């Protein structure tokens, strides 16, 4: 019998004991900052001359780690190792693979604050966001391990008196996992262990801004008993290593999380059949969103304002699920807007090592510059009610920004910014609000704040997003509770943390025995 899955609880940092434990974890992490990290290919540590320098986005002078950078030759070596390892790993017992995940989850749970403290340093995450990121990584391991135990015997199909039929699942082969920097532990972990527990081998290319946490996770997997060569750690340039592995004829699938532009490029390259390739590559892609909080006239207006602020400014808006658009009924527009501005003006921005800072930095100079450019656009498309400025003297900090009176077809309402900027748009009625919510090329998350049951029923049918929430913010999907993934240009709707996610890395096989 498969044991029930239980969501990893979040830490309450108002408890003094928890606060002190986290501060100790920060000191521990500070003790190993600046170390060098090699590649891991087939269990072998390989140091290269070219390096990736991971820096603290809240303090650019603080080096998190110096990571060896893979090139095409080492990517090829990793591919050969993974391809060879697959021959034996695909025949390993599903129970053994699941047990490795359960043990890795237990190791991570014991070191939870340490990993979260590293996320504060490497990703610029405030304490609560970092704690939730680590909890989600643990959840992915626990949940996918249990899902594999449910899938291991296949699915029942019909037999006849003259034949015995079986339907089973087998793994695909070697996969390339290209993970993002925003959920630098959770998504990196989930997209890596899902293919692994289903019997595939993996080449992990973490985001170049946050490669250290991925190395630390590799150490956890090794401690948990993962054989060499099953997951190989190959950080490197997307243009060099990423393209090479996406194009490789032995690559069977690609799992990507990141921008729409890069995702489309990977999708297009993966569609080409290269010499020696005998399959069509699968692509699992999560590519972002332009997500909307819809506020009906018949709703809890305080809840609406709080939901908009949390959705827009949690982790500085650097979530594909971030609510960067507030579409508010004209009858309550001014009340919701003014209250959201009041709440936003109470938020603190600063170094996330301080638990009292609600927002930390954005990830790097490119992100900062992009946000500045969109705020300039917003100043022409609407009214900046609060924020609109930053400070990059030490790290990349930008104030939470609200832009009011933006038209539904404005750039600020259409293009993903990936920063702490939310645009307010007025709707004449609920039908108009849903039309606006659907007018982007994305379809990831959305929230509806309403006390009108008919309007909620209408939204469930007509609001075209993969994850829709009633009377809450549009961020914070929990593994096993809110399978996550979106429509249209938000990606392939893979529903991470859901009951059918592992099927992306398996193929069905029918065997029929005549009696």
mmCIF file with all atom_site columns, N, CA, C and O in Angstrom, residues 123-175:
data_model
loop_
_atom_site.group_PDB
_atom_site.id
_atom_site.type_symbol
_atom_site.label_atom_id
_atom_site.label_alt_id
_atom_site.label_comp_id
_atom_site.label_asym_id
_atom_site.label_entity_id
_atom_site.label_seq_id
_atom_site.pdbx_PDB_ins_code
_atom_site.Cartn_x
_atom_site.Cartn_y
_atom_site.Cartn_z
_atom_site.occupancy
_atom_site.B_iso_or_equiv
_atom_site.pdbx_formal_charge
_atom_site.auth_seq_id
_atom_site.auth_comp_id
_atom_site.auth_asym_id
_atom_site.auth_atom_id
_atom_site.pdbx_PDB_model_num
ATOM 1   N N  . UNK A 1 123 ? 19.656  33.214  -4.170  1.00 0.00 ? 123 UNK A N  1
ATOM 2   C CA . UNK A 1 123 ? 18.505  33.658  -4.950  1.00 0.00 ? 123 UNK A CA 1
ATOM 3   C C  . UNK A 1 123 ? 17.914  34.970  -4.506  1.00 0.00 ? 123 UNK A C  1
ATOM 4   O O  . UNK A 1 123 ? 17.005  35.489  -5.151  1.00 0.00 ? 123 UNK A O  1
ATOM 5   N N  . UNK A 1 124 ? 18.387  35.519  -3.378  1.00 0.00 ? 124 UNK A N  1
ATOM 6   C CA . UNK A 1 124 ? 17.821  36.767  -2.869  1.00 0.00 ? 124 UNK A CA 1
ATOM 7   C C  . UNK A 1 124 ? 16.421  36.593  -2.319  1.00 0.00 ? 124 UNK A C  1
ATOM 8   O O  . UNK A 1 124 ? 15.613  37.529  -2.323  1.00 0.00 ? 124 UNK A O  1
ATOM 9   N N  . UNK A 1 125 ? 16.112  35.402  -1.810  1.00 0.00 ? 125 UNK A N  1
ATOM 10  C CA . UNK A 1 125 ? 14.753  35.129  -1.344  1.00 0.00 ? 125 UNK A CA 1
ATOM 11  C C  . UNK A 1 125 ? 14.562  35.554  0.121   1.00 0.00 ? 125 UNK A C  1
ATOM 12  O O  . UNK A 1 125 ? 15.396  35.226  0.976   1.00 0.00 ? 125 UNK A O  1
ATOM 13  N N  . UNK A 1 126 ? 13.470  36.245  0.432   1.00 0.00 ? 126 UNK A N  1
ATOM 14  C CA . UNK A 1 126 ? 13.129  36.471  1.842   1.00 0.00 ? 126 UNK A CA 1
ATOM 15  C C  . UNK A 1 126 ? 12.894  35.135  2.549   1.00 0.00 ? 126 UNK A C  1
ATOM 16  O O  . UNK A 1 126 ? 12.630  34.112  1.902   1.00 0.00 ? 126 UNK A O  1
ATOM 17  N N  . UNK A 1 127 ? 12.976  35.155  3.861   1.00 0.00 ? 127 UNK A N  1
ATOM 18  C CA . UNK A 1 127 ? 12.922  33.918  4.637   1.00 0.00 ? 127 UNK A CA 1
ATOM 19  C C  . UNK A 1 127 ? 11.714  33.052  4.283   1.00 0.00 ? 127 UNK A C  1
ATOM 20  O O  . UNK A 1 127 ? 11.847  31.854  4.048   1.00 0.00 ? 127 UNK A O  1
ATOM 21  N N  . UNK A 1 128 ? 10.525  33.651  4.286   1.00 0.00 ? 128 UNK A N  1
ATOM 22  C CA . UNK A 1 128 ? 9.308   32.867  4.042   1.00 0.00 ? 128 UNK A CA 1
ATOM 23  C C  . UNK A 1 128 ? 9.307   32.256  2.645   1.00 0.00 ? 128 UNK A C  1
ATOM 24  O O  . UNK A 1 128 ? 8.891   31.121  2.453   1.00 0.00 ? 128 UNK A O  1
ATOM 25  N N  . UNK A 1 129 ? 9.768   33.027  1.661   1.00 0.00 ? 129 UNK A N  1
ATOM 26  C CA . UNK A 1 129 ? 9.813   32.518  0.288   1.00 0.00 ? 129 UNK A CA 1
ATOM 27  C C  . UNK A 1 129 ? 10.836  31.384  0.174   1.00 0.00 ? 129 UNK A C  1
ATOM 28  O O  . UNK A 1 129 ? 10.601  30.381  -0.515  1.00 0.00 ? 129 UNK A O  1
ATOM 29  N N  . UNK A 1 130 ? 11.968  31.536  0.838   1.00 0.00 ? 130 UNK A N  1
ATOM 30  C CA . UNK A 1 130 ? 13.001  30.501  0.805   1.00 0.00 ? 130 UNK A CA 1
ATOM 31  C C  . UNK A 1 130 ? 12.516  29.234  1.490   1.00 0.00 ? 130 UNK A C  1
ATOM 32  O O  . UNK A 1 130 ? 12.721  28.115  0.997   1.00 0.00 ? 130 UNK A O  1
ATOM 33  N N  . UNK A 1 131 ? 11.859  29.398  2.625   1.00 0.00 ? 131 UNK A N  1
ATOM 34  C CA . UNK A 1 131 ? 11.330  28.252  3.361   1.00 0.00 ? 131 UNK A CA 1
ATOM 35  C C  . UNK A 1 131 ? 10.301  27.494  2.526   1.00 0.00 ? 131 UNK A C  1
ATOM 36  O O  . UNK A 1 131 ? 10.301  26.257  2.486   1.00 0.00 ? 131 UNK A O  1
ATOM 37  N N  . UNK A 1 132 ? 9.445   28.224  1.824   1.00 0.00 ? 132 UNK A N  1
ATOM 38  C CA . UNK A 1 132 ? 8.438   27.593  0.971   1.00 0.00 ? 132 UNK A CA 1
ATOM 39  C C  . UNK A 1 132 ? 9.084   26.881  -0.215  1.00 0.00 ? 132 UNK A C  1
ATOM 40  O O  . UNK A 1 132 ? 8.618   25.822  -0.652  1.00 0.00 ? 132 UNK A O  1
ATOM 41  N N  . UNK A 1 133 ? 10.165  27.441  -0.742  1.00 0.00 ? 133 UNK A N  1
ATOM 42  C CA . UNK A 1 133 ? 10.895  26.840  -1.860  1.00 0.00 ? 133 UNK A CA 1
ATOM 43  C C  . UNK A 1 133 ? 11.475  25.482  -1.441  1.00 0.00 ? 133 UNK A C  1
ATOM 44  O O  . UNK A 1 133 ? 11.325  24.470  -2.137  1.00 0.00 ? 133 UNK A O  1
ATOM 45  N N  . UNK A 1 134 ? 12.122  25.445  -0.285  1.00 0.00 ? 134 UNK A N  1
ATOM 46  C CA . UNK A 1 134 ? 12.688  24.191  0.218   1.00 0.00 ? 134 UNK A CA 1
ATOM 47  C C  . UNK A 1 134 ? 11.597  23.176  0.540   1.00 0.00 ? 134 UNK A C  1
ATOM 48  O O  . UNK A 1 134 ? 11.727  21.981  0.230   1.00 0.00 ? 134 UNK A O  1
ATOM 49  N N  . UNK A 1 135 ? 10.509  23.646  1.141   1.00 0.00 ? 135 UNK A N  1
ATOM 50  C CA . UNK A 1 135 ? 9.393   22.746  1.439   1.00 0.00 ? 135 UNK A CA 1
ATOM 51  C C  . UNK A 1 135 ? 8.840   22.133  0.155   1.00 0.00 ? 135 UNK A C  1
ATOM 52  O O  . UNK A 1 135 ? 8.503   20.936  0.118   1.00 0.00 ? 135 UNK A O  1
ATOM 53  N N  . UNK A 1 136 ? 8.773   22.928  -0.908  1.00 0.00 ? 136 UNK A N  1
ATOM 54  C CA . UNK A 1 136 ? 8.253   22.421  -2.179  1.00 0.00 ? 136 UNK A CA 1
ATOM 55  C C  . UNK A 1 136 ? 9.192   21.372  -2.774  1.00 0.00 ? 136 UNK A C  1
ATOM 56  O O  . UNK A 1 136 ? 8.736   20.377  -3.349  1.00 0.00 ? 136 UNK A O  1
ATOM 57  N N  . UNK A 1 137 ? 10.496  21.569  -2.623  1.00 0.00 ? 137 UNK A N  1
ATOM 58  C CA . UNK A 1 137 ? 11.451  20.560  -3.092  1.00 0.00 ? 137 UNK A CA 1
ATOM 59  C C  . UNK A 1 137 ? 11.225  19.238  -2.362  1.00 0.00 ? 137 UNK A C  1
ATOM 60  O O  . UNK A 1 137 ? 11.203  18.157  -2.973  1.00 0.00 ? 137 UNK A O  1
ATOM 61  N N  . UNK A 1 138 ? 11.046  19.306  -1.057  1.00 0.00 ? 138 UNK A N  1
ATOM 62  C CA . UNK A 1 138 ? 10.763  18.102  -0.267  1.00 0.00 ? 138 UNK A CA 1
ATOM 63  C C  . UNK A 1 138 ? 9.462   17.459  -0.742  1.00 0.00 ? 138 UNK A C  1
ATOM 64  O O  . UNK A 1 138 ? 9.373   16.237  -0.923  1.00 0.00 ? 138 UNK A O  1
ATOM 65  N N  . UNK A 1 139 ? 8.449   18.298  -0.974  1.00 0.00 ? 139 UNK A N  1
ATOM 66  C CA . UNK A 1 139 ? 7.159   17.791  -1.447  1.00 0.00 ? 139 UNK A CA 1
ATOM 67  C C  . UNK A 1 139 ? 7.286   17.055  -2.779  1.00 0.00 ? 139 UNK A C  1
ATOM 68  O O  . UNK A 1 139 ? 6.682   16.002  -2.980  1.00 0.00 ? 139 UNK A O  1
ATOM 69  N N  . UNK A 1 140 ? 8.056   17.628  -3.706  1.00 0.00 ? 140 UNK A N  1
ATOM 70  C CA . UNK A 1 140 ? 8.234   16.976  -5.008  1.00 0.00 ? 140 UNK A CA 1
ATOM 71  C C  . UNK A 1 140 ? 8.827   15.576  -4.831  1.00 0.00 ? 140 UNK A C  1
ATOM 72  O O  . UNK A 1 140 ? 8.383   14.611  -5.464  1.00 0.00 ? 140 UNK A O  1
ATOM 73  N N  . UNK A 1 141 ? 9.831   15.463  -3.986  1.00 0.00 ? 141 UNK A N  1
ATOM 74  C CA . UNK A 1 141 ? 10.463  14.160  -3.785  1.00 0.00 ? 141 UNK A CA 1
ATOM 75  C C  . UNK A 1 141 ? 9.497   13.156  -3.165  1.00 0.00 ? 141 UNK A C  1
ATOM 76  O O  . UNK A 1 141 ? 9.391   12.008  -3.613  1.00 0.00 ? 141 UNK A O  1
ATOM 77  N N  . UNK A 1 142 ? 8.778   13.574  -2.143  1.00 0.00 ? 142 UNK A N  1
ATOM 78  C CA . UNK A 1 142 ? 7.828   12.685  -1.483  1.00 0.00 ? 142 UNK A CA 1
ATOM 79  C C  . UNK A 1 142 ? 6.693   12.301  -2.435  1.00 0.00 ? 142 UNK A C  1
ATOM 80  O O  . UNK A 1 142 ? 6.299   11.130  -2.521  1.00 0.00 ? 142 UNK A O  1
ATOM 81  N N  . UNK A 1 143 ? 6.164   13.276  -3.153  1.00 0.00 ? 143 UNK A N  1
ATOM 82  C CA . UNK A 1 143 ? 5.002   13.039  -4.002  1.00 0.00 ? 143 UNK A CA 1
ATOM 83  C C  . UNK A 1 143 ? 5.351   12.178  -5.213  1.00 0.00 ? 143 UNK A C  1
ATOM 84  O O  . UNK A 1 143 ? 4.643   11.206  -5.522  1.00 0.00 ? 143 UNK A O  1
ATOM 85  N N  . UNK A 1 144 ? 6.446   12.519  -5.898  1.00 0.00 ? 144 UNK A N  1
ATOM 86  C CA . UNK A 1 144 ? 6.803   11.748  -7.091  1.00 0.00 ? 144 UNK A CA 1
ATOM 87  C C  . UNK A 1 144 ? 7.225   10.324  -6.747  1.00 0.00 ? 144 UNK A C  1
ATOM 88  O O  . UNK A 1 144 ? 6.990   9.388   -7.515  1.00 0.00 ? 144 UNK A O  1
ATOM 89  N N  . UNK A 1 145 ? 7.844   10.136  -5.584  1.00 0.00 ? 145 UNK A N  1
ATOM 90  C CA . UNK A 1 145 ? 8.162   8.783   -5.151  1.00 0.00 ? 145 UNK A CA 1
ATOM 91  C C  . UNK A 1 145 ? 6.902   7.946   -5.007  1.00 0.00 ? 145 UNK A C  1
ATOM 92  O O  . UNK A 1 145 ? 6.830   6.790   -5.467  1.00 0.00 ? 145 UNK A O  1
ATOM 93  N N  . UNK A 1 146 ? 5.875   8.520   -4.386  1.00 0.00 ? 146 UNK A N  1
ATOM 94  C CA . UNK A 1 146 ? 4.617   7.800   -4.203  1.00 0.00 ? 146 UNK A CA 1
ATOM 95  C C  . UNK A 1 146 ? 3.890   7.593   -5.534  1.00 0.00 ? 146 UNK A C  1
ATOM 96  O O  . UNK A 1 146 ? 3.276   6.545   -5.757  1.00 0.00 ? 146 UNK A O  1
ATOM 97  N N  . UNK A 1 147 ? 3.955   8.576   -6.410  1.00 0.00 ? 147 UNK A N  1
ATOM 98  C CA . UNK A 1 147 ? 3.305   8.428   -7.710  1.00 0.00 ? 147 UNK A CA 1
ATOM 99  C C  . UNK A 1 147 ? 3.937   7.290   -8.512  1.00 0.00 ? 147 UNK A C  1
ATOM 100 O O  . UNK A 1 147 ? 3.251   6.548   -9.205  1.00 0.00 ? 147 UNK A O  1
ATOM 101 N N  . UNK A 1 148 ? 5.253   7.152   -8.410  1.00 0.00 ? 148 UNK A N  1
ATOM 102 C CA . UNK A 1 148 ? 5.922   6.075   -9.129  1.00 0.00 ? 148 UNK A CA 1
ATOM 103 C C  . UNK A 1 148 ? 5.461   4.719   -8.609  1.00 0.00 ? 148 UNK A C  1
ATOM 104 O O  . UNK A 1 148 ? 5.278   3.765   -9.379  1.00 0.00 ? 148 UNK A O  1
ATOM 105 N N  . UNK A 1 149 ? 5.252   4.608   -7.315  1.00 0.00 ? 149 UNK A N  1
ATOM 106 C CA . UNK A 1 149 ? 4.780   3.342   -6.746  1.00 0.00 ? 149 UNK A CA 1
ATOM 107 C C  . UNK A 1 149 ? 3.372   3.009   -7.237  1.00 0.00 ? 149 UNK A C  1
ATOM 108 O O  . UNK A 1 149 ? 2.997   1.834   -7.327  1.00 0.00 ? 149 UNK A O  1
ATOM 109 N N  . UNK A 1 150 ? 2.597   4.038   -7.569  1.00 0.00 ? 150 UNK A N  1
ATOM 110 C CA . UNK A 1 150 ? 1.253   3.803   -8.110  1.00 0.00 ? 150 UNK A CA 1
ATOM 111 C C  . UNK A 1 150 ? 1.297   3.389   -9.580  1.00 0.00 ? 150 UNK A C  1
ATOM 112 O O  . UNK A 1 150 ? 0.418   2.677   -10.047 1.00 0.00 ? 150 UNK A O  1
ATOM 113 N N  . UNK A 1 151 ? 2.324   3.859   -10.291 1.00 0.00 ? 151 UNK A N  1
ATOM 114 C CA . UNK A 1 151 ? 2.402   3.595   -11.731 1.00 0.00 ? 151 UNK A CA 1
ATOM 115 C C  . UNK A 1 151 ? 3.199   2.336   -12.071 1.00 0.00 ? 151 UNK A C  1
ATOM 116 O O  . UNK A 1 151 ? 3.149   1.861   -13.208 1.00 0.00 ? 151 UNK A O  1
ATOM 117 N N  . UNK A 1 152 ? 3.938   1.805   -11.117 1.00 0.00 ? 152 UNK A N  1
ATOM 118 C CA . UNK A 1 152 ? 4.944   0.777   -11.417 1.00 0.00 ? 152 UNK A CA 1
ATOM 119 C C  . UNK A 1 152 ? 4.362   -0.494  -12.039 1.00 0.00 ? 152 UNK A C  1
ATOM 120 O O  . UNK A 1 152 ? 5.050   -1.182  -12.806 1.00 0.00 ? 152 UNK A O  1
ATOM 121 N N  . UNK A 1 153 ? 3.111   -0.823  -11.736 1.00 0.00 ? 153 UNK A N  1
ATOM 122 C CA . UNK A 1 153 ? 2.505   -2.038  -12.274 1.00 0.00 ? 153 UNK A CA 1
ATOM 123 C C  . UNK A 1 153 ? 1.631   -1.763  -13.490 1.00 0.00 ? 153 UNK A C  1
ATOM 124 O O  . UNK A 1 153 ? 0.899   -2.654  -13.948 1.00 0.00 ? 153 UNK A O  1
ATOM 125 N N  . UNK A 1 154 ? 1.709   -0.532  -14.017 1.00 0.00 ? 154 UNK A N  1
ATOM 126 C CA . UNK A 1 154 ? 0.909   -0.200  -15.180 1.00 0.00 ? 154 UNK A CA 1
ATOM 127 C C  . UNK A 1 154 ? -0.550  0.039   -14.834 1.00 0.00 ? 154 UNK A C  1
ATOM 128 O O  . UNK A 1 154 ? -0.901  0.309   -13.682 1.00 0.00 ? 154 UNK A O  1
ATOM 129 N N  . UNK A 1 155 ? -1.412  -0.087  -15.845 1.00 0.00 ? 155 UNK A N  1
ATOM 130 C CA . UNK A 1 155 ? -2.841  0.137   -15.669 1.00 0.00 ? 155 UNK A CA 1
ATOM 131 C C  . UNK A 1 155 ? -3.626  -1.087  -16.140 1.00 0.00 ? 155 UNK A C  1
ATOM 132 O O  . UNK A 1 155 ? -3.223  -1.755  -17.096 1.00 0.00 ? 155 UNK A O  1
ATOM 133 N N  . UNK A 1 156 ? -4.746  -1.379  -15.496 1.00 0.00 ? 156 UNK A N  1
ATOM 134 C CA . UNK A 1 156 ? -5.532  -2.551  -15.910 1.00 0.00 ? 156 UNK A CA 1
ATOM 135 C C  . UNK A 1 156 ? -6.179  -2.327  -17.276 1.00 0.00 ? 156 UNK A C  1
ATOM 136 O O  . UNK A 1 156 ? -6.679  -1.241  -17.574 1.00 0.00 ? 156 UNK A O  1
ATOM 137 N N  . UNK A 1 157 ? -6.118  -3.336  -18.111 1.00 0.00 ? 157 UNK A N  1
ATOM 138 C CA . UNK A 1 157 ? -6.819  -3.338  -19.387 1.00 0.00 ? 157 UNK A CA 1
ATOM 139 C C  . UNK A 1 157 ? -7.549  -4.671  -19.527 1.00 0.00 ? 157 UNK A C  1
ATOM 140 O O  . UNK A 1 157 ? -7.368  -5.581  -18.716 1.00 0.00 ? 157 UNK A O  1
ATOM 141 N N  . UNK A 1 158 ? -8.356  -4.788  -20.540 1.00 0.00 ? 158 UNK A N  1
ATOM 142 C CA . UNK A 1 158 ? -9.176  -5.994  -20.703 1.00 0.00 ? 158 UNK A CA 1
ATOM 143 C C  . UNK A 1 158 ? -8.382  -7.143  -21.334 1.00 0.00 ? 158 UNK A C  1
ATOM 144 O O  . UNK A 1 158 ? -7.546  -6.925  -22.208 1.00 0.00 ? 158 UNK A O  1
ATOM 145 N N  . UNK A 1 159 ? -8.671  -8.338  -20.881 1.00 0.00 ? 159 UNK A N  1
ATOM 146 C CA . UNK A 1 159 ? -8.173  -9.557  -21.510 1.00 0.00 ? 159 UNK A CA 1
ATOM 147 C C  . UNK A 1 159 ? -9.372  -10.368 -22.008 1.00 0.00 ? 159 UNK A C  1
ATOM 148 O O  . UNK A 1 159 ? -10.524 -10.094 -21.657 1.00 0.00 ? 159 UNK A O  1
ATOM 149 N N  . UNK A 1 160 ? -9.071  -11.363 -22.842 1.00 0.00 ? 160 UNK A N  1
ATOM 150 C CA . UNK A 1 160 ? -10.109 -12.249 -23.354 1.00 0.00 ? 160 UNK A CA 1
ATOM 151 C C  . UNK A 1 160 ? -9.769  -13.686 -22.960 1.00 0.00 ? 160 UNK A C  1
ATOM 152 O O  . UNK A 1 160 ? -8.636  -13.962 -22.557 1.00 0.00 ? 160 UNK A O  1
ATOM 153 N N  . UNK A 1 161 ? -10.712 -14.596 -23.092 1.00 0.00 ? 161 UNK A N  1
ATOM 154 C CA . UNK A 1 161 ? -10.401 -16.000 -22.739 1.00 0.00 ? 161 UNK A CA 1
ATOM 155 C C  . UNK A 1 161 ? -9.224  -16.559 -23.522 1.00 0.00 ? 161 UNK A C  1
ATOM 156 O O  . UNK A 1 161 ? -8.545  -17.473 -23.039 1.00 0.00 ? 161 UNK A O  1
ATOM 157 N N  . UNK A 1 162 ? -8.975  -16.007 -24.718 1.00 0.00 ? 162 UNK A N  1
ATOM 158 C CA . UNK A 1 162 ? -7.888  -16.540 -25.547 1.00 0.00 ? 162 UNK A CA 1
ATOM 159 C C  . UNK A 1 162 ? -6.571  -15.800 -25.358 1.00 0.00 ? 162 UNK A C  1
ATOM 160 O O  . UNK A 1 162 ? -5.563  -16.174 -25.951 1.00 0.00 ? 162 UNK A O  1
ATOM 161 N N  . UNK A 1 163 ? -6.573  -14.708 -24.564 1.00 0.00 ? 163 UNK A N  1
ATOM 162 C CA . UNK A 1 163 ? -5.325  -13.947 -24.425 1.00 0.00 ? 163 UNK A CA 1
ATOM 163 C C  . UNK A 1 163 ? -5.276  -13.214 -23.095 1.00 0.00 ? 163 UNK A C  1
ATOM 164 O O  . UNK A 1 163 ? -6.305  -12.864 -22.509 1.00 0.00 ? 163 UNK A O  1
ATOM 165 N N  . UNK A 1 164 ? -4.053  -12.979 -22.641 1.00 0.00 ? 164 UNK A N  1
ATOM 166 C CA . UNK A 1 164 ? -3.802  -12.207 -21.425 1.00 0.00 ? 164 UNK A CA 1
ATOM 167 C C  . UNK A 1 164 ? -3.078  -10.927 -21.831 1.00 0.00 ? 164 UNK A C  1
ATOM 168 O O  . UNK A 1 164 ? -1.996  -10.982 -22.428 1.00 0.00 ? 164 UNK A O  1
ATOM 169 N N  . UNK A 1 165 ? -3.659  -9.768  -21.509 1.00 0.00 ? 165 UNK A N  1
ATOM 170 C CA . UNK A 1 165 ? -3.114  -8.485  -21.945 1.00 0.00 ? 165 UNK A CA 1
ATOM 171 C C  . UNK A 1 165 ? -2.643  -7.656  -20.762 1.00 0.00 ? 165 UNK A C  1
ATOM 172 O O  . UNK A 1 165 ? -3.276  -7.646  -19.694 1.00 0.00 ? 165 UNK A O  1
ATOM 173 N N  . UNK A 1 166 ? -1.548  -6.970  -20.967 1.00 0.00 ? 166 UNK A N  1
ATOM 174 C CA . UNK A 1 166 ? -1.000  -6.093  -19.933 1.00 0.00 ? 166 UNK A CA 1
ATOM 175 C C  . UNK A 1 166 ? -0.617  -4.754  -20.552 1.00 0.00 ? 166 UNK A C  1
ATOM 176 O O  . UNK A 1 166 ? -0.173  -4.702  -21.706 1.00 0.00 ? 166 UNK A O  1
ATOM 177 N N  . UNK A 1 167 ? -0.770  -3.707  -19.749 1.00 0.00 ? 167 UNK A N  1
ATOM 178 C CA . UNK A 1 167 ? -0.352  -2.361  -20.166 1.00 0.00 ? 167 UNK A CA 1
ATOM 179 C C  . UNK A 1 167 ? 0.598   -1.820  -19.110 1.00 0.00 ? 167 UNK A C  1
ATOM 180 O O  . UNK A 1 167 ? 0.208   -1.637  -17.950 1.00 0.00 ? 167 UNK A O  1
ATOM 181 N N  . UNK A 1 168 ? 1.841   -1.615  -19.494 1.00 0.00 ? 168 UNK A N  1
ATOM 182 C CA . UNK A 1 168 ? 2.867   -1.173  -18.540 1.00 0.00 ? 168 UNK A CA 1
ATOM 183 C C  . UNK A 1 168 ? 3.521   0.108   -19.034 1.00 0.00 ? 168 UNK A C  1
ATOM 184 O O  . UNK A 1 168 ? 3.346   0.521   -20.181 1.00 0.00 ? 168 UNK A O  1
ATOM 185 N N  . UNK A 1 169 ? 4.271   0.725   -18.152 1.00 0.00 ? 169 UNK A N  1
ATOM 186 C CA . UNK A 1 169 ? 5.014   1.945   -18.495 1.00 0.00 ? 169 UNK A CA 1
ATOM 187 C C  . UNK A 1 169 ? 6.508   1.665   -18.468 1.00 0.00 ? 169 UNK A C  1
ATOM 188 O O  . UNK A 1 169 ? 7.008   0.995   -17.553 1.00 0.00 ? 169 UNK A O  1
ATOM 189 N N  . UNK A 1 170 ? 7.209   2.190   -19.473 1.00 0.00 ? 170 UNK A N  1
ATOM 190 C CA . UNK A 1 170 ? 8.668   2.076   -19.500 1.00 0.00 ? 170 UNK A CA 1
ATOM 191 C C  . UNK A 1 170 ? 9.266   3.468   -19.673 1.00 0.00 ? 170 UNK A C  1
ATOM 192 O O  . UNK A 1 170 ? 8.627   4.351   -20.257 1.00 0.00 ? 170 UNK A O  1
ATOM 193 N N  . UNK A 1 171 ? 10.489  3.695   -19.166 1.00 0.00 ? 171 UNK A N  1
ATOM 194 C CA . UNK A 1 171 ? 11.115  5.020   -19.289 1.00 0.00 ? 171 UNK A CA 1
ATOM 195 C C  . UNK A 1 171 ? 11.530  5.329   -20.722 1.00 0.00 ? 171 UNK A C  1
ATOM 196 O O  . UNK A 1 171 ? 11.573  4.456   -21.586 1.00 0.00 ? 171 UNK A O  1
ATOM 197 N N  . UNK A 1 172 ? 11.834  6.590   -20.963 1.00 0.00 ? 172 UNK A N  1
ATOM 198 C CA . UNK A 1 172 ? 12.134  7.073   -22.310 1.00 0.00 ? 172 UNK A CA 1
ATOM 199 C C  . UNK A 1 172 ? 13.603  6.957   -22.686 1.00 0.00 ? 172 UNK A C  1
ATOM 200 O O  . UNK A 1 172 ? 13.954  6.476   -23.764 1.00 0.00 ? 172 UNK A O  1
ATOM 201 N N  . UNK A 1 173 ? 14.499  7.441   -21.809 1.00 0.00 ? 173 UNK A N  1
ATOM 202 C CA . UNK A 1 173 ? 15.923  7.476   -22.149 1.00 0.00 ? 173 UNK A CA 1
ATOM 203 C C  . UNK A 1 173 ? 16.632  8.597   -21.425 1.00 0.00 ? 173 UNK A C  1
ATOM 204 O O  . UNK A 1 173 ? 16.378  8.850   -20.245 1.00 0.00 ? 173 UNK A O  1
ATOM 205 N N  . UNK A 1 174 ? 17.489  9.311   -22.132 1.00 0.00 ? 174 UNK A N  1
ATOM 206 C CA . UNK A 1 174 ? 18.262  10.404  -21.541 1.00 0.00 ? 174 UNK A CA 1
ATOM 207 C C  . UNK A 1 174 ? 17.491  11.709  -21.712 1.00 0.00 ? 174 UNK A C  1
ATOM 208 O O  . UNK A 1 174 ? 17.046  12.042  -22.817 1.00 0.00 ? 174 UNK A O  1
ATOM 209 N N  . UNK A 1 175 ? 17.343  12.436  -20.629 1.00 0.00 ? 175 UNK A N  1
ATOM 210 C CA . UNK A 1 175 ? 16.660  13.724  -20.684 1.00 0.00 ? 175 UNK A CA 1
ATOM 211 C C  . UNK A 1 175 ? 17.568  14.871  -20.292 1.00 0.00 ? 175 UNK A C  1
ATOM 212 O O  . UNK A 1 175 ? 18.491  14.705  -19.491 1.00 0.00 ? 175 UNK A O  1
#
